[in-house]
Every structure is written in C-alpha cells, then in structure tokens.
Coordinates of C-alpha atoms in Angstrom, one line a residue:
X1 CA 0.0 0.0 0.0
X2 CA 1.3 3.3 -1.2
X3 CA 2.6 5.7 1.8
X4 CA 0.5 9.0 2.0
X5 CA 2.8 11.0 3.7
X6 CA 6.6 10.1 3.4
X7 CA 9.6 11.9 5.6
X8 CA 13.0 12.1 4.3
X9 CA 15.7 13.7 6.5
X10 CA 13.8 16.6 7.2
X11 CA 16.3 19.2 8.9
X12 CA 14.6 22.2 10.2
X13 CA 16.7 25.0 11.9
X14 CA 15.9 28.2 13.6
X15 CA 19.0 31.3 13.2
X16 CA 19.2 32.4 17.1
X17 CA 21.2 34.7 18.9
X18 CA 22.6 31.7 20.7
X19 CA 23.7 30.0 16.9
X20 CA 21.8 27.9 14.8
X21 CA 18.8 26.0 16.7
X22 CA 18.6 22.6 15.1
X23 CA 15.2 21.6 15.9
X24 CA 14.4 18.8 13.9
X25 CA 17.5 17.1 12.9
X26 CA 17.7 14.4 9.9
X27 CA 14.1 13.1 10.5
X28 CA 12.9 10.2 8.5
X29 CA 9.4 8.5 9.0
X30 CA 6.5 7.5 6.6
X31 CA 2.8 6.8 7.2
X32 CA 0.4 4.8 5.4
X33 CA -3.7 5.8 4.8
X34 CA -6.1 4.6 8.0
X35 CA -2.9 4.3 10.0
X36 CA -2.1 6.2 13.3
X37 CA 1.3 7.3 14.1
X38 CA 2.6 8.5 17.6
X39 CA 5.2 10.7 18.6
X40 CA 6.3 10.5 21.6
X41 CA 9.1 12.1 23.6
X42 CA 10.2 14.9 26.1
X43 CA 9.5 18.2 25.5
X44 CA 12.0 19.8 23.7
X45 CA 12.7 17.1 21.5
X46 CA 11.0 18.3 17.8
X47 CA 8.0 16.7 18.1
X48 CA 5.8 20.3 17.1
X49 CA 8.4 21.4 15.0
X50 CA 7.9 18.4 12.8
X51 CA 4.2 18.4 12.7
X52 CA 4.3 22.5 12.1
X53 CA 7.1 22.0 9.5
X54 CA 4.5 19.1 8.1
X55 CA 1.6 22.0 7.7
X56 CA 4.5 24.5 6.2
X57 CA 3.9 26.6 9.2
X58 CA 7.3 26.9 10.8
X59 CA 7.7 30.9 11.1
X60 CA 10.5 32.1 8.6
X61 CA 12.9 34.0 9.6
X62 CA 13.7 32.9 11.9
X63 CA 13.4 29.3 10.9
X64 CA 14.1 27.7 7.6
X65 CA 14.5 24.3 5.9
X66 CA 18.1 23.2 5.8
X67 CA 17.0 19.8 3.9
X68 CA 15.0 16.9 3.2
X69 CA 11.7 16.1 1.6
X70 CA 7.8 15.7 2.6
X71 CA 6.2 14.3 0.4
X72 CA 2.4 14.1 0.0
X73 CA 1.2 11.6 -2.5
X74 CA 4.5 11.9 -3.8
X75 CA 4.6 15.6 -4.0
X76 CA 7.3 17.6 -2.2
X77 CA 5.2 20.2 0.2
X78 CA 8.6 22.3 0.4
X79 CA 8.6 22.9 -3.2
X80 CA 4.8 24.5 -2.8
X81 CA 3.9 28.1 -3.5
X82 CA 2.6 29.5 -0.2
X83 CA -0.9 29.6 -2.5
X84 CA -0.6 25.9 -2.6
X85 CA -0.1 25.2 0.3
X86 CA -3.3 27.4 1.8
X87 CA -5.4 24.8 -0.4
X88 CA -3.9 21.8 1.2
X89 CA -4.4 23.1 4.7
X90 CA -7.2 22.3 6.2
X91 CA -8.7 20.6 3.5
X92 CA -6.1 17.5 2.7
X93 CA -4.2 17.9 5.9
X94 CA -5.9 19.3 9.1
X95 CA -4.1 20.3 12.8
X96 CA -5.7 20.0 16.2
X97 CA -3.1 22.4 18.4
X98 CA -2.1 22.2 22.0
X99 CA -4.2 24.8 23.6
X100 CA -7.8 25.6 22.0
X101 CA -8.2 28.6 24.0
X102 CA -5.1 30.4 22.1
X103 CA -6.1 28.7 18.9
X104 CA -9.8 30.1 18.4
X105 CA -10.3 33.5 17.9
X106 CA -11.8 35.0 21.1
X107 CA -14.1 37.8 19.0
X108 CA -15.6 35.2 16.9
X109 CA -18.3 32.4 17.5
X110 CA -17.3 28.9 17.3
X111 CA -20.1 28.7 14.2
X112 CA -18.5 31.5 12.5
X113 CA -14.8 30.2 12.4
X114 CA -15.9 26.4 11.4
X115 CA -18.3 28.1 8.9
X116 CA -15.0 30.0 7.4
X117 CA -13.1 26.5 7.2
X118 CA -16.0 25.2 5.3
X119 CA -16.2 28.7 2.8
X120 CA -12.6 28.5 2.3
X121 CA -12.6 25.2 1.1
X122 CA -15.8 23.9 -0.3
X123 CA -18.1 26.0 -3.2
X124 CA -21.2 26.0 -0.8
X125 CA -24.0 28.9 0.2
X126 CA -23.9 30.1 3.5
X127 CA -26.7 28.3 4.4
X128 CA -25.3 24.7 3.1
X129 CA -22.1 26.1 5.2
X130 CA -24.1 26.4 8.5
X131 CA -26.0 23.1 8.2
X132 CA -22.1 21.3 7.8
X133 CA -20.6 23.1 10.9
X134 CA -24.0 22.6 13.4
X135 CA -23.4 18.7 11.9
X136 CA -19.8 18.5 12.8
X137 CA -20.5 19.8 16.7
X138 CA -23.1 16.9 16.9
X139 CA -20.4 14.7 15.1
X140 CA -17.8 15.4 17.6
X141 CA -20.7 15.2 20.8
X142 CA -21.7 18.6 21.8
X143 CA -24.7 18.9 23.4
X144 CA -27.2 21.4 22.0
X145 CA -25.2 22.3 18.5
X146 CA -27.6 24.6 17.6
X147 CA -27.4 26.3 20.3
X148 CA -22.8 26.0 20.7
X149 CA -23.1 27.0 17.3
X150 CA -23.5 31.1 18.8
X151 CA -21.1 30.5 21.4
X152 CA -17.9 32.1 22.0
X153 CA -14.6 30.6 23.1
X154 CA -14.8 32.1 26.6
X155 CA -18.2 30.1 27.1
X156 CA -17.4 27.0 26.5
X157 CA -15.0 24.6 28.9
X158 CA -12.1 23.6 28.0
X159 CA -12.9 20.0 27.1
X160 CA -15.7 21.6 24.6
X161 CA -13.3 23.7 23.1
X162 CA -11.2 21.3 22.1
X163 CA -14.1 19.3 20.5
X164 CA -15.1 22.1 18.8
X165 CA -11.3 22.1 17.7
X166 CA -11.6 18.9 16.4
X167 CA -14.4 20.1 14.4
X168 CA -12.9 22.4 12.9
X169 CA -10.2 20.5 11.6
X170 CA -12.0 17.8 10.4
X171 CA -15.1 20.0 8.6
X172 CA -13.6 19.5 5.4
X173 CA -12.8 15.6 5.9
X174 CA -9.2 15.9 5.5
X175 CA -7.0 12.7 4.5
X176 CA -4.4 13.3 7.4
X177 CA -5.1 14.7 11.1
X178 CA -2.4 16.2 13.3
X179 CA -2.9 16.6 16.8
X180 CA -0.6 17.8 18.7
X181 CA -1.4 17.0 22.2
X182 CA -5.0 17.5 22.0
X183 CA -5.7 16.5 25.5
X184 CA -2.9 19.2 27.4
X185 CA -4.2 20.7 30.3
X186 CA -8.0 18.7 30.1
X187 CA -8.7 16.3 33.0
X188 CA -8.3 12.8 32.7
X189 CA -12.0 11.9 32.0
X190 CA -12.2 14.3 29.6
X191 CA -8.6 12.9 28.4
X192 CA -10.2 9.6 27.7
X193 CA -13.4 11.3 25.6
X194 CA -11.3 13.2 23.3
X195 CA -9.4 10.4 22.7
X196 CA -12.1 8.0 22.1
X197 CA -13.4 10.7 20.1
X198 CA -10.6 10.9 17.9
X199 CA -10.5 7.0 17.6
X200 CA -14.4 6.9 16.7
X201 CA -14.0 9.8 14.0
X202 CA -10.8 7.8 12.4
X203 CA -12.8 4.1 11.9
X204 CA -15.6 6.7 10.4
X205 CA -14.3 8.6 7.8
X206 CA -10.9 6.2 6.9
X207 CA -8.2 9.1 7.7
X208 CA -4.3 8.8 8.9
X209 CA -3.9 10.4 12.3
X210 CA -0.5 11.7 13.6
X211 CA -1.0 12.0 17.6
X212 CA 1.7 13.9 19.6
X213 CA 2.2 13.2 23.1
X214 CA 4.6 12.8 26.0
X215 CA 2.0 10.3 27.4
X216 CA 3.1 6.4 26.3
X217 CA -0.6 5.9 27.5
X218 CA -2.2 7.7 24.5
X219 CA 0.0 5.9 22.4
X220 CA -1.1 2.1 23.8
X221 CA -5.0 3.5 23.6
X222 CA -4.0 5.0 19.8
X223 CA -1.7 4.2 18.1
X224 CA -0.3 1.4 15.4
X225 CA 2.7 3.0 14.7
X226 CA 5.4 4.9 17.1
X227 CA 8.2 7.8 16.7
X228 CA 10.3 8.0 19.7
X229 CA 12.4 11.1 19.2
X230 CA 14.7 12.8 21.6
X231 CA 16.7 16.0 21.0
X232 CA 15.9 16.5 17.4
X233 CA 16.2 12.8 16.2
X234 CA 14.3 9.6 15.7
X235 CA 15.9 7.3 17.9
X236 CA 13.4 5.0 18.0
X237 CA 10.6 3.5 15.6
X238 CA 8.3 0.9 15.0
X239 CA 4.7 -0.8 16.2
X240 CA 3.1 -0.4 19.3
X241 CA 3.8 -3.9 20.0
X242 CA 7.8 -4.1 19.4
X243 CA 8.6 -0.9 21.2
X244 CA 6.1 -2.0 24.3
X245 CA 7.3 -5.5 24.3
X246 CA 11.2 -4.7 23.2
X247 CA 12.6 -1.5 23.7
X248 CA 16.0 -1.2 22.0
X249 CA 16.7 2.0 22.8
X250 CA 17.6 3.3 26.2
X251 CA 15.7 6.2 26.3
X252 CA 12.5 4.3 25.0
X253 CA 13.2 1.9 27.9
X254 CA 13.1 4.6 30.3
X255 CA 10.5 6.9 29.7
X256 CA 8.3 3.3 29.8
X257 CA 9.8 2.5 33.1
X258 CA 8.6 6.1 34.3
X259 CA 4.9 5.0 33.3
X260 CA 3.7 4.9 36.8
X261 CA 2.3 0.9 37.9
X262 CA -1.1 0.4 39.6
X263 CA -0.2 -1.8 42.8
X264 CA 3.5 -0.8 42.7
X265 CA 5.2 -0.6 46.3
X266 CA 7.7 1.0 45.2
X267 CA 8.1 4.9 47.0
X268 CA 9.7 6.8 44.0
X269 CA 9.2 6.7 40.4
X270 CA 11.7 6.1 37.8
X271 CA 12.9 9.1 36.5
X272 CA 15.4 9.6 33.5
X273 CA 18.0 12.1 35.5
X274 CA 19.6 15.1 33.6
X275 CA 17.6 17.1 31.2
X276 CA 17.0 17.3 27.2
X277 CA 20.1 19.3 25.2
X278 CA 19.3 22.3 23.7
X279 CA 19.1 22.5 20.2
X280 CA 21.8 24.8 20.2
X281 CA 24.7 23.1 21.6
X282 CA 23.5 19.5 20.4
X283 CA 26.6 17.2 21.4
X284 CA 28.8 15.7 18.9
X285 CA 28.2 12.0 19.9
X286 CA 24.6 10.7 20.7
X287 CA 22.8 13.1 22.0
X288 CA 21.2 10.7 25.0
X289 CA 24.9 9.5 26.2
X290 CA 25.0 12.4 29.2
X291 CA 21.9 10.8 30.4
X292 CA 22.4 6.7 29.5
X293 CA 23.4 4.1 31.7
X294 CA 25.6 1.8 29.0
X295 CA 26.9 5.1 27.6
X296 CA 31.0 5.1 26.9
X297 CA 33.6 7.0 25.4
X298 CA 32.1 5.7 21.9
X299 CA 29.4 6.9 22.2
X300 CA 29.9 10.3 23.5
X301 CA 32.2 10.1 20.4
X302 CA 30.2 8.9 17.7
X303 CA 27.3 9.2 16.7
X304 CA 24.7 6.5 15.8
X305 CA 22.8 5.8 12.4
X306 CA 19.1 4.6 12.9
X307 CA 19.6 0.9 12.1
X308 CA 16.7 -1.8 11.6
X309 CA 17.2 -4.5 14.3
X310 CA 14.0 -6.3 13.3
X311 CA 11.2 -6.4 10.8
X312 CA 9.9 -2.7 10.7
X313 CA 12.0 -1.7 13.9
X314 CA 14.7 0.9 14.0
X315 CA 16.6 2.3 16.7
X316 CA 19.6 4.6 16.5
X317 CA 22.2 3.2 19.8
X318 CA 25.6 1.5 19.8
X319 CA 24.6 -0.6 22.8
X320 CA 21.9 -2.8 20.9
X321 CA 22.7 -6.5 21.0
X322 CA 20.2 -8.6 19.1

C-alpha cells in the first residue's frame, strides 16, 4: 500500500542569537492511509516542529528548511507556493493544536470560524455552510449544536473547546489529522473522551492520524505505529507492540519504566536524571549518552545511524545486541 505522507531527513533549523537551533535534525518517517502514528518524547525534542514543519507553518525568519523532503502523495510540500499550500491546509491535511483557547479566535463564535473552514474550502452557500458546521459539533458530541453554534470561546469549557477544535479541523474531511497534544491541560476523564473521540472519527471517515504526546498511555490507547524522538532525532521507531514489548533504545526503555504501575510498592518513580540538550549546543556523539546508563567513550564520540534490528523496527544506539 502506497505511503501518503513520506519523511525524508527533514532538517529544520531556527538562526538564534545563541547559533543555529537545530530543531528537527535528519528526520525520516512514513505513514500509510487509515494508520495512526505517535510521537512520543520529552518536550524539547521536535516533536511540534515536525508536525508545524509538516503543515509549512514553521515561522520564517527565523526558521528555515536546511533539507529533506515531505512528500504528499508523492509531492514535495517544500517545493509548494505558499498559494498551494493554503489549499492543502485544512482541506487535505488538518491540525488540532495544543491549547484551543489560544487557537480560536476570542471575537468570533465557534459557528463563525468552522463556517470560514468550510467557505474556504468547499463551493457551498452560506446556508449549506451552517448546516455542515452545526453537523460537525453533533459529530464530535456537543450537546445542543444549535445552540454552541453562537457560542464564543470564553463560554465554552475547555474539554468543549477542544471538541469544537476537532471540528474544525476535520469539517472539510481531511485525508491526514495532526494533533498535537490534544488532551494538554483537560482532566483525565475528559482525556479519555477526546481520545475515544478521535478513535471513533478515524474508523468513520478512513483518515491517517499523527498524535503527539509525552503520554506512552495515549500511544497504547491509539496508536499502530510509534516515533520516539529525543533531542531533534528519531531514535526509535516501530509498532506499538515491538517498542512495548522490546525496547532497543535506552531512552524508550526509560521513559516506559517512568509510566507509573497500579499496585506498585515502590516509594519513587523512575525518572530519567539530567535534562534534554538544547538545540543549540547538540553534542557531537549521541545526544542521550550524558543521560544513559551503557553510555561510553564511543558513544559520547560517535554518533549512531538509525539501524533496523528487526522487521519494521529501527533504533539509532551502539549498545543494541540482538
């Protein structure tokens, strides 16, 4: 089955006072239709920067593409006019952002802005327009659409925001949907709507999701597929069940041993000690080795390709034995 979206050593960079910001760093992935892809890591790591350099929204200056490909049914987004590109947003690929509060419009009614999705991308009457967005709010469970419909941002709770968030993005049934983090700062029963939501909405309409997250949880509930990157690189990929049941990489092996255990005696969580590089002063040698266990003078030295190790499983570490 032919790949929709395809990743080829993406490198996007920001010019800083500090030097060159190398936020996404040689990033390869691909992702076929109907399939959900999670990336996972700390923050810090490039997981927005590659879903905003994805939707060609990376702000420029002071960021730019320094090289690589993304191709979209085997055309190269970076090579779009910026007129090109408006077309595809939204309507082929759609984003669900962190915070819904900061991504609605606060003067504007939730009706209004799904309305303008619809206009912008579909040849209907105002009317036809209004009928598709009080359809989507039912779609995505809120109560009363006819009513939400009117309502601003500021009247709605968070949870609904975000659903009317989701609308949005998936008004004009869009063949890929990005969402990064949709369920920051929502509490954990609204977590697990949103996320069934998103699940429900997937088997319905047939798209590829990309789901963001710091949470190996939503990735287990989600996901097929799963990106581990750390400090601008993939060091880690491949299903849900390999990377759960065989972590090769260190880092993927601890940020699951930090998943907290129901009916664990233990007093203290495992935590990864030290903190994420910044992109700045990325370290010559694998970036994790200040951090790992195993790490030597190798690998502080040297640093690793992204190798496969097993049928559709990649890590990037010197210390793999298989």
């Amino acid at each position: 089955m032919r790949n929709i979206l395809e990743v080829k050593n993406l490198r996007t960079y920001y010019s800083t006072d500090s030097g060159t910001a190398k936020a996404v760093d040689g990033v390869s992935f691909s992702l076929g239709r109907n399939r959900t892809l999670g990336i996972v890591g700390e923050s810090g790591c490039g997981k927005s920067v590659t879903a905003l350099s994805i939707m060609r929204l990376v702000p420029m200056p002071p960021g730019y593409f320094a090289g690589g490909e993304i191709l979209w049914n085997g055309q190269d987004l970076l090579k779009l006019s910026e007129e090109q590109m408006r077309r595809l947003r939204g309507n082929d690929i759609a984003m669900i952002f962190q915070e819904p509060m900061s991504s609605l419009n606060p003067v504007y009614t939730c009706g209004y802005q799904i309305i303008e999705q619809i206009s912008l991308h579909r040849d209907v009457s105002k009317k036809e327009a209004k009928e598709q967005a009080v359809e989507m709010l039912r779609l995505v469970g809120i109560p009363n659409p006819s009513e939400r419909f009117d309502s601003y941002p500021h009247e709605l709770s968070g949870g609904m925001r975000q659903r009317v968030m989701i609308a949005m993005a998936l008004s004009c049934d869009p063949a890929l949907l990005i969402a990064d983090e949709p369920t920051t700062a929502l509490d954990v029963t609204v977590q697990a709507q949103i996320l069934e939501l998103i699940g429900k909405l997937q088997g319905v309409t047939g798209m590829s999701v990309i789901i963001i997250t710091h949470d190996f949880g939503v990735i287990a509930e989600l996901c097929e597929d799963v990106l581990v990157m750390y400090a601008s690189k993939v060091v880690e990929d491949g299903s849900v069940a390999d990377i759960f049941s065989n972590p090769l990489h260190p880092y993927t092996a601890g940020l699951l041993r930090s998943i907290p255990r129901i009916g664990s005696k233990k007093e203290r969580l495992n935590v990864i000690e030290g903190n994420v590089p910044s992109a700045t002063r990325l370290p010559e040698g694998c970036s994790f080795a200040n951090r790992c266990p195993l790490a030597d003078r190798h690998c502080h030295e040297f640093d690793p390709e992204l190798k496969e190790y097993e049928a559709g499983h990649r890590a990037a570490c010197w210390k793999i034995q298989v």
